[in-house]
CSV table of C-alpha atoms in Angstrom, one decimal:
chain,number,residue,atom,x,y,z
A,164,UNK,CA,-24.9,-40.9,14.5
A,165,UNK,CA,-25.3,-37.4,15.2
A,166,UNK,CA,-28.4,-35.7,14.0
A,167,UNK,CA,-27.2,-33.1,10.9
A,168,UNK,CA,-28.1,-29.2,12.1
A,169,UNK,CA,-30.1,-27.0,9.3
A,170,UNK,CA,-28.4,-23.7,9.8
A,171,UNK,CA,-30.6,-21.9,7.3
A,172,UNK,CA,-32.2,-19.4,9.4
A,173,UNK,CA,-35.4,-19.7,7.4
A,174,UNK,CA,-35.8,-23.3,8.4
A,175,UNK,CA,-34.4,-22.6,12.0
A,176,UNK,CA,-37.0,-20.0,12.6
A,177,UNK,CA,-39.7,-21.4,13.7
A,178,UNK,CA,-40.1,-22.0,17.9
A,179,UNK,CA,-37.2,-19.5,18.4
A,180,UNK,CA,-37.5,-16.2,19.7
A,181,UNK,CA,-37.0,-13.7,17.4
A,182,UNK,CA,-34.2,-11.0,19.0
A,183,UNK,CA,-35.2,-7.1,19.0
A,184,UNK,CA,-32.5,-6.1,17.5
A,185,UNK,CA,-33.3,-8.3,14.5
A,186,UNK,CA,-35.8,-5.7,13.0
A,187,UNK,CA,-32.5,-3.2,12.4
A,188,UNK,CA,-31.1,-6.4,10.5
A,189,UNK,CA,-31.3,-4.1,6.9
A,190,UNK,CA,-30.6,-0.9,8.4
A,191,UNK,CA,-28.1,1.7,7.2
A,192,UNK,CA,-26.3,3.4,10.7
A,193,UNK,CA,-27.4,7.3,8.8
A,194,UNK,CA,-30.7,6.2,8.0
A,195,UNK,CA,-31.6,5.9,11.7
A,196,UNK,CA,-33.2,9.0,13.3
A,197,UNK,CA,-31.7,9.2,16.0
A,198,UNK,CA,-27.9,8.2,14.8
A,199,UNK,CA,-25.4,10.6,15.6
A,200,UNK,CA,-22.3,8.8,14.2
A,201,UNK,CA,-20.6,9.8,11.0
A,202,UNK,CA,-18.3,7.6,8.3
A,203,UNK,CA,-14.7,8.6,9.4
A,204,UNK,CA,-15.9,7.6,13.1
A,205,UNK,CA,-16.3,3.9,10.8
A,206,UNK,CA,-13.4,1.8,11.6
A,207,UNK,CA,-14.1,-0.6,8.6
A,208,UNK,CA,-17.6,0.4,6.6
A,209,UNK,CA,-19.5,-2.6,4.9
A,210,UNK,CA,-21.2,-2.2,1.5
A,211,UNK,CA,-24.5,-4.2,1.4
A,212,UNK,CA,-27.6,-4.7,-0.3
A,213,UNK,CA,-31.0,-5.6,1.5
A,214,UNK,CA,-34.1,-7.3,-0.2
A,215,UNK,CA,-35.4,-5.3,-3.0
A,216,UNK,CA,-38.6,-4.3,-0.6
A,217,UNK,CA,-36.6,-3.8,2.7
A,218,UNK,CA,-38.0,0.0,2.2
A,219,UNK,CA,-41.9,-1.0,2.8
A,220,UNK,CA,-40.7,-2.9,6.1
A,221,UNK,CA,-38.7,0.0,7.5
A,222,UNK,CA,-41.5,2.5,7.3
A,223,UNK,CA,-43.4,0.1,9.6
A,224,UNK,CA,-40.6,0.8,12.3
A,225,UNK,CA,-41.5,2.7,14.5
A,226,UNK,CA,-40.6,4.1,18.3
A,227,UNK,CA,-42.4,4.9,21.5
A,228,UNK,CA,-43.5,8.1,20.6
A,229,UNK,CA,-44.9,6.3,17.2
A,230,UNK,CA,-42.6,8.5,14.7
A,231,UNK,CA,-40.7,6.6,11.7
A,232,UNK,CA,-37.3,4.7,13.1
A,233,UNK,CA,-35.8,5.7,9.2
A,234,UNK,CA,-35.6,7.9,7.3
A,235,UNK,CA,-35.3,6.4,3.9
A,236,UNK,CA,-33.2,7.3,1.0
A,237,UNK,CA,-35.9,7.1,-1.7
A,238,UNK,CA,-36.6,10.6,-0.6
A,239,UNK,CA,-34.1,14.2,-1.2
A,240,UNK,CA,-34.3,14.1,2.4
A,241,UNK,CA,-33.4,11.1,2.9
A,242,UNK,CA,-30.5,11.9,0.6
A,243,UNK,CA,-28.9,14.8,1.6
A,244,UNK,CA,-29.1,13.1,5.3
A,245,UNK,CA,-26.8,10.5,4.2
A,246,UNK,CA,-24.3,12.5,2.4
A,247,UNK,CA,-23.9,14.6,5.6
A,248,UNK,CA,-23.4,11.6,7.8
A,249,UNK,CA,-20.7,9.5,6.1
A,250,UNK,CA,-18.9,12.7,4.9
A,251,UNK,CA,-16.5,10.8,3.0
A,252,UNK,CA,-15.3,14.1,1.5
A,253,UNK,CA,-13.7,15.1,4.8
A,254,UNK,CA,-12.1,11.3,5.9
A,255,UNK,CA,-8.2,10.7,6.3
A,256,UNK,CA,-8.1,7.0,6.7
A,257,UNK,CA,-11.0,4.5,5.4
A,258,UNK,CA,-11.0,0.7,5.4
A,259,UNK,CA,-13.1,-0.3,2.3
A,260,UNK,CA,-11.4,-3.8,1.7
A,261,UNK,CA,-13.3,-7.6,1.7
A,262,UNK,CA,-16.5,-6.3,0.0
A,263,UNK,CA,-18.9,-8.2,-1.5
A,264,UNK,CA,-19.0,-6.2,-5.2
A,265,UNK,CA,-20.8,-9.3,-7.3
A,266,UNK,CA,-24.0,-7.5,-7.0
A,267,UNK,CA,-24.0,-4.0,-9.2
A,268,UNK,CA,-25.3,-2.2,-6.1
A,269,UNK,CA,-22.2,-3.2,-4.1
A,270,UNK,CA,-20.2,-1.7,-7.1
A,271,UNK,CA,-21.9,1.6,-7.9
A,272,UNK,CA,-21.9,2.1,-4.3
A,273,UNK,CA,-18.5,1.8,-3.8
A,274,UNK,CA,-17.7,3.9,-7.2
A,275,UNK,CA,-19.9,6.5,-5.5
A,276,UNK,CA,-17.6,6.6,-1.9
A,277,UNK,CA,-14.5,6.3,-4.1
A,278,UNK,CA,-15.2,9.7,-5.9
A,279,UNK,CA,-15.9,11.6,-2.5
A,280,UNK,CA,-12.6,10.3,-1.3
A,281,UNK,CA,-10.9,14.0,-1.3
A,282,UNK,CA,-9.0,14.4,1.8
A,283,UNK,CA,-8.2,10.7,2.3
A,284,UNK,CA,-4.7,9.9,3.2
A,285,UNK,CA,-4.7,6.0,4.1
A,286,UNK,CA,-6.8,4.0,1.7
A,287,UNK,CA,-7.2,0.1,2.3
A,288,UNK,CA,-9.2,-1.6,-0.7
A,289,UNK,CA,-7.9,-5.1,-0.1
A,290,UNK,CA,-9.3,-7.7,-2.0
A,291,UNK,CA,-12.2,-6.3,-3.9
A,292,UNK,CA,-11.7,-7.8,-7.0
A,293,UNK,CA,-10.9,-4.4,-8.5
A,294,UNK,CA,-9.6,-4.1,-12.4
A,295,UNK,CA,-9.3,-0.6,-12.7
A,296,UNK,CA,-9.3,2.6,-10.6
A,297,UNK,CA,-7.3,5.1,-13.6
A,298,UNK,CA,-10.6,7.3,-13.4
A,299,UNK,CA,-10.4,8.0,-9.4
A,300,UNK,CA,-8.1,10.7,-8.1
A,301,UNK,CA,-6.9,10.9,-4.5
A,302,UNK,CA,-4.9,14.2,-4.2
A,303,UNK,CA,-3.8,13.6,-0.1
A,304,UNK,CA,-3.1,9.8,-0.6
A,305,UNK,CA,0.3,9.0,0.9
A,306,UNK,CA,-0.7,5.1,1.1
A,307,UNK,CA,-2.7,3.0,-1.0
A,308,UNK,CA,-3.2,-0.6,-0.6
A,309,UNK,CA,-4.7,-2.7,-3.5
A,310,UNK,CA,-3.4,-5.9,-2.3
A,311,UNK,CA,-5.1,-9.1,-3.7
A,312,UNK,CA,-6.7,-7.6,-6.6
A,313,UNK,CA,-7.1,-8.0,-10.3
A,314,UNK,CA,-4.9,-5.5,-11.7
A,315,UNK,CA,-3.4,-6.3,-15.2
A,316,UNK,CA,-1.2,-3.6,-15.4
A,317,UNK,CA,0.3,-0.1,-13.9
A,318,UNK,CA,-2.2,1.8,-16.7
A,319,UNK,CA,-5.3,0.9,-14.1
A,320,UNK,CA,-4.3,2.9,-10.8
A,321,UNK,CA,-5.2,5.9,-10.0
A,322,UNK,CA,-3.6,9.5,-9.6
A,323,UNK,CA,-2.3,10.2,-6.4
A,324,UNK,CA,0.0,12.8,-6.7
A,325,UNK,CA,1.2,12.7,-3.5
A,326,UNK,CA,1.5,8.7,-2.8
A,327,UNK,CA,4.5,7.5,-1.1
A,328,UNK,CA,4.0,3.6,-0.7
A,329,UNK,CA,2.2,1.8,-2.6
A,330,UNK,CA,0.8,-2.1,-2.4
A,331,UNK,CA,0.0,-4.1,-5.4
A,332,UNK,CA,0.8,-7.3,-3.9
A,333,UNK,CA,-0.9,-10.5,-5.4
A,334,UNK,CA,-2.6,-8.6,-8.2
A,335,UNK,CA,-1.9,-9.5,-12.1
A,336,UNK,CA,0.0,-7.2,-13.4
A,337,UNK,CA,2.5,-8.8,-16.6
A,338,UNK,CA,4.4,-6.4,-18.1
A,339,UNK,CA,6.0,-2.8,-17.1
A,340,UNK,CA,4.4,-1.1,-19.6
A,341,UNK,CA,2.8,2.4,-19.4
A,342,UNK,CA,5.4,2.1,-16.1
A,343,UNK,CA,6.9,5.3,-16.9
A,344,UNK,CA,3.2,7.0,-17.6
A,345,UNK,CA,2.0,6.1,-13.9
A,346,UNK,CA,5.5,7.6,-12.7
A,347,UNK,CA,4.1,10.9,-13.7
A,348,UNK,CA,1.2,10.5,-11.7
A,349,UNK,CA,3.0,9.3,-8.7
A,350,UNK,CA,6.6,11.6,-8.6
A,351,UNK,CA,6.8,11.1,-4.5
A,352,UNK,CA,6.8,7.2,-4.6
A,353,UNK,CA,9.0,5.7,-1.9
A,354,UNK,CA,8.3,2.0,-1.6
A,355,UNK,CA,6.6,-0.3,-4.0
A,356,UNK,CA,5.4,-4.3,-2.7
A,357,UNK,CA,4.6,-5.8,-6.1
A,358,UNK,CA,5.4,-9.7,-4.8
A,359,UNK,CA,3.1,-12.1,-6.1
A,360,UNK,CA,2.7,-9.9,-10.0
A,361,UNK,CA,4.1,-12.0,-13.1
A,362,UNK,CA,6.1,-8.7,-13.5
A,363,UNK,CA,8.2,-9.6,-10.2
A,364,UNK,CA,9.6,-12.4,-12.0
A,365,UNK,CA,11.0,-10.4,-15.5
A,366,UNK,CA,14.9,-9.9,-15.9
A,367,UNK,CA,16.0,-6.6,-14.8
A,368,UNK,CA,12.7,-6.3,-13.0
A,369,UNK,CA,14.5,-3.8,-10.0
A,370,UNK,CA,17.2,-2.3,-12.2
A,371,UNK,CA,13.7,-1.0,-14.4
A,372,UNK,CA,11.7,0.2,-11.3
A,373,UNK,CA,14.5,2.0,-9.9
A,374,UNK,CA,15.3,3.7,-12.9
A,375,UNK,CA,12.2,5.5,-13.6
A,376,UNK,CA,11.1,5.6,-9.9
A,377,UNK,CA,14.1,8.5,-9.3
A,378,UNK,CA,12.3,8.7,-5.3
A,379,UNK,CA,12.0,5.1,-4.8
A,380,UNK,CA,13.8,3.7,-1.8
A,381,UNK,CA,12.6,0.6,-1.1
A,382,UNK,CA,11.3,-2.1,-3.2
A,383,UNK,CA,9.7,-5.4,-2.0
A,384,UNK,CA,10.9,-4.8,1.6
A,385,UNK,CA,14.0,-4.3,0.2
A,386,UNK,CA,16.4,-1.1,0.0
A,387,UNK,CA,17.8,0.4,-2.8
A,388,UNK,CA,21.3,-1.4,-3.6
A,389,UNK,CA,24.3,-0.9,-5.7
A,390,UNK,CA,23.4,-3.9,-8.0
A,391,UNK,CA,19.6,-1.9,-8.8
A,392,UNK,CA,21.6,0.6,-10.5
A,393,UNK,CA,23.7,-0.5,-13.5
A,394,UNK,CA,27.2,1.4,-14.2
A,395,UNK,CA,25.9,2.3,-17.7
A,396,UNK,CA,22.7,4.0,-16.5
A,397,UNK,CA,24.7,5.6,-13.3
A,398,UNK,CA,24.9,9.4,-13.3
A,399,UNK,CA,27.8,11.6,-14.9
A,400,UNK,CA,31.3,11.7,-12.1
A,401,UNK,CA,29.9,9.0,-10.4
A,402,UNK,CA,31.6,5.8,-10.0
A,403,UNK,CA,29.0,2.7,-9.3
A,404,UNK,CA,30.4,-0.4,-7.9
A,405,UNK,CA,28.7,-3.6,-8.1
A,406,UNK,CA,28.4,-5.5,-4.9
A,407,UNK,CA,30.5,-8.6,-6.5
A,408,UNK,CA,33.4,-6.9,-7.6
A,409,UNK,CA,33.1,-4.9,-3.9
A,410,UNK,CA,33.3,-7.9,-2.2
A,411,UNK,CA,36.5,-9.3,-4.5
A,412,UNK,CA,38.5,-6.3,-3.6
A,413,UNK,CA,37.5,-5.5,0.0
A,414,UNK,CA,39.5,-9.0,1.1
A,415,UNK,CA,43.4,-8.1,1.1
A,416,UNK,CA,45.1,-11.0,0.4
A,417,UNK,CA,48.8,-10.7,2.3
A,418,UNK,CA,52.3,-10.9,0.1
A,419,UNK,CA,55.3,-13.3,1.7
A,420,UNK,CA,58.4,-10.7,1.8
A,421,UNK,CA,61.4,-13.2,0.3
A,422,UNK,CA,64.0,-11.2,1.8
A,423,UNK,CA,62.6,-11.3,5.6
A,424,UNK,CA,63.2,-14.8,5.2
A,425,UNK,CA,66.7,-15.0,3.9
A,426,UNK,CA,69.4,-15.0,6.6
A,427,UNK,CA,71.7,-11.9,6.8
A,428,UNK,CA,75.3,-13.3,5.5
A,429,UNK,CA,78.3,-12.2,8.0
A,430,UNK,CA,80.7,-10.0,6.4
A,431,UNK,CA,84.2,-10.9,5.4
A,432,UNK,CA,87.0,-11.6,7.3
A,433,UNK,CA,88.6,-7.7,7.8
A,434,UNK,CA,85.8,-6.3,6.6
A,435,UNK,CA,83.3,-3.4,8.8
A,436,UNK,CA,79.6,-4.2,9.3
A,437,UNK,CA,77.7,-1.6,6.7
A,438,UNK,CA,74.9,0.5,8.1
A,439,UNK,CA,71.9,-1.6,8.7
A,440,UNK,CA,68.7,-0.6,6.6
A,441,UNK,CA,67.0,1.0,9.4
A,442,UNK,CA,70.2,3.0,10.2
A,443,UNK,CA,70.0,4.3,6.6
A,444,UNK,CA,66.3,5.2,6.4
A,445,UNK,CA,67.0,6.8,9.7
A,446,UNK,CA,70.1,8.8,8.0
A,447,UNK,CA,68.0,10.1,5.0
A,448,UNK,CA,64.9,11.2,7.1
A,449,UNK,CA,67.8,13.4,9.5
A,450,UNK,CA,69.5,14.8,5.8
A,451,UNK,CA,66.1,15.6,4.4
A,452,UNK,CA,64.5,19.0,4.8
A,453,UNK,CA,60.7,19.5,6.8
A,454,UNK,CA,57.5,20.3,4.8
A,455,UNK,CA,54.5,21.6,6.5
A,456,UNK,CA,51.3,21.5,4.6
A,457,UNK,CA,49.1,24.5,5.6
């Protein structure tokens, strides 16, 4: 029988070397001294909390030349350092999803990046067990994913005026209601992924979207089509045709002509062949005068 393997580190620590880089193991990248990277440089940012006194053990950091490693955000300094660093202000594309938000640090710091978010145009918040975000604004968005949240309904996304796809997959949203309310706040929208909602599943559920979505294109990975827009609700002069009915009519069914298959009778006994029917067709096309259409 193998011997069962403690992988608590606490337990495991003792007789192992203890690495360098383990002393960084609650650092922040902008509270280093000597860090010269800033947040949109951050391929997919982590939001974390440390042990309450992880501050006391970062002052005893220090380098070669004896100065503090960190500087600390307990102080204005410390502050005003960090807001400079991850510059969320000025980011175009952030990865924020897969956080950990069951602490209420996680959350207030990610409420905190979320309201700096000015410029960004990509936003990824996958899986973050996020209810509502109707108090954020993102004025540049052009896609937002939410995917794998706990959205209850279109009332809890943000304002992003100039969004053009949006993903809600696998999210709880029930009902279209306040759907027309969040068109206003998104009049660009092109493409909608709501699979995996108990919305997707209501009657009339892409006939609804497309109506009030007048931009949408594509919903669900799938394009607009002549069945999404019902003949009552289609626009003055214009003739919508259901895809059914199309495909009824498009398939020409061919006629038998009786008389091709009746033999031509000779004629009588002293009596002249008439003119055949080509001959006469041919007769009243020479007889009749030319039109020319200009």
């Amino acid at each position: 029988m193998s011997k069962k393997i403690n992988f608590d580190p606490a337990a495991n620590r003792e007789g192992l070397p203890v690495l360098p880089s383990n002393r960084f193991r609650y650092s922040v990248w902008h509270d280093l001294r000597e860090n010269e990277v800033f947040g949109d440089q951050l391929k997919a940012p982590r939001i974390r909390k440390g042990p309450n006194d992880k501050d006391s053990e970062l002052e005893l950091l220090k380098d070669l030349n004896q100065r503090q490693m960190h500087i600390l955000q307990q102080t204005s300094r410390g502050r005003r350092r960090r807001d400079h660093f991850e510059c969320w202000e000025e980011v175009e594309q952030v990865n924020l999803s897969y956080q950990v938000l069951a602490h209420e640090y996680q959350g207030s710091n990610l409420s905190r990046i979320l309201a700096r978010l000015q410029s960004v145009v990509r936003l990824e918040l996958m899986d973050n067990s996020l209810s509502k975000l109707s108090h954020y604004t993102f004025p540049l968005c052009e896609y937002l994913n939410l995917a794998n949240n706990d959205l209850t309904s279109f009332k809890g996304l943000p304002f992003t005026p100039n969004l053009l796809k949006l993903n809600i997959t696998d999210n709880a949203i029930k009902s279209l209601k306040d759907i027309e309310k969040y068109q206003l706040l998104t009049p660009r929208l092109q493409v909608i992924l709501s699979a995996g909602n108990p919305v997707f599943f209501e009657k009339g559920y892409r006939q609804r979207m497309f109506a009030v979505f007048p931009t949408l294109k594509m919903l669900d990975g799938v394009k607009k089509l002549k069945s999404d827009v019902p003949v009552e609700e289609a626009p003055a002069g214009v003739e919508v045709e259901h895809e059914e009915q199309a495909d009824v009519e498009s398939v020409a069914i061919p006629i038998a002509d009786d008389s091709e298959d009746v033999a031509a009778e000779p004629p009588a006994e002293g009596e002249q062949p008439g003119p055949s029917g080509e001959q006469e067709a041919s007769a009243a096309t020479a007889a009749a005068p030319m039109r020319t259409e200009l």
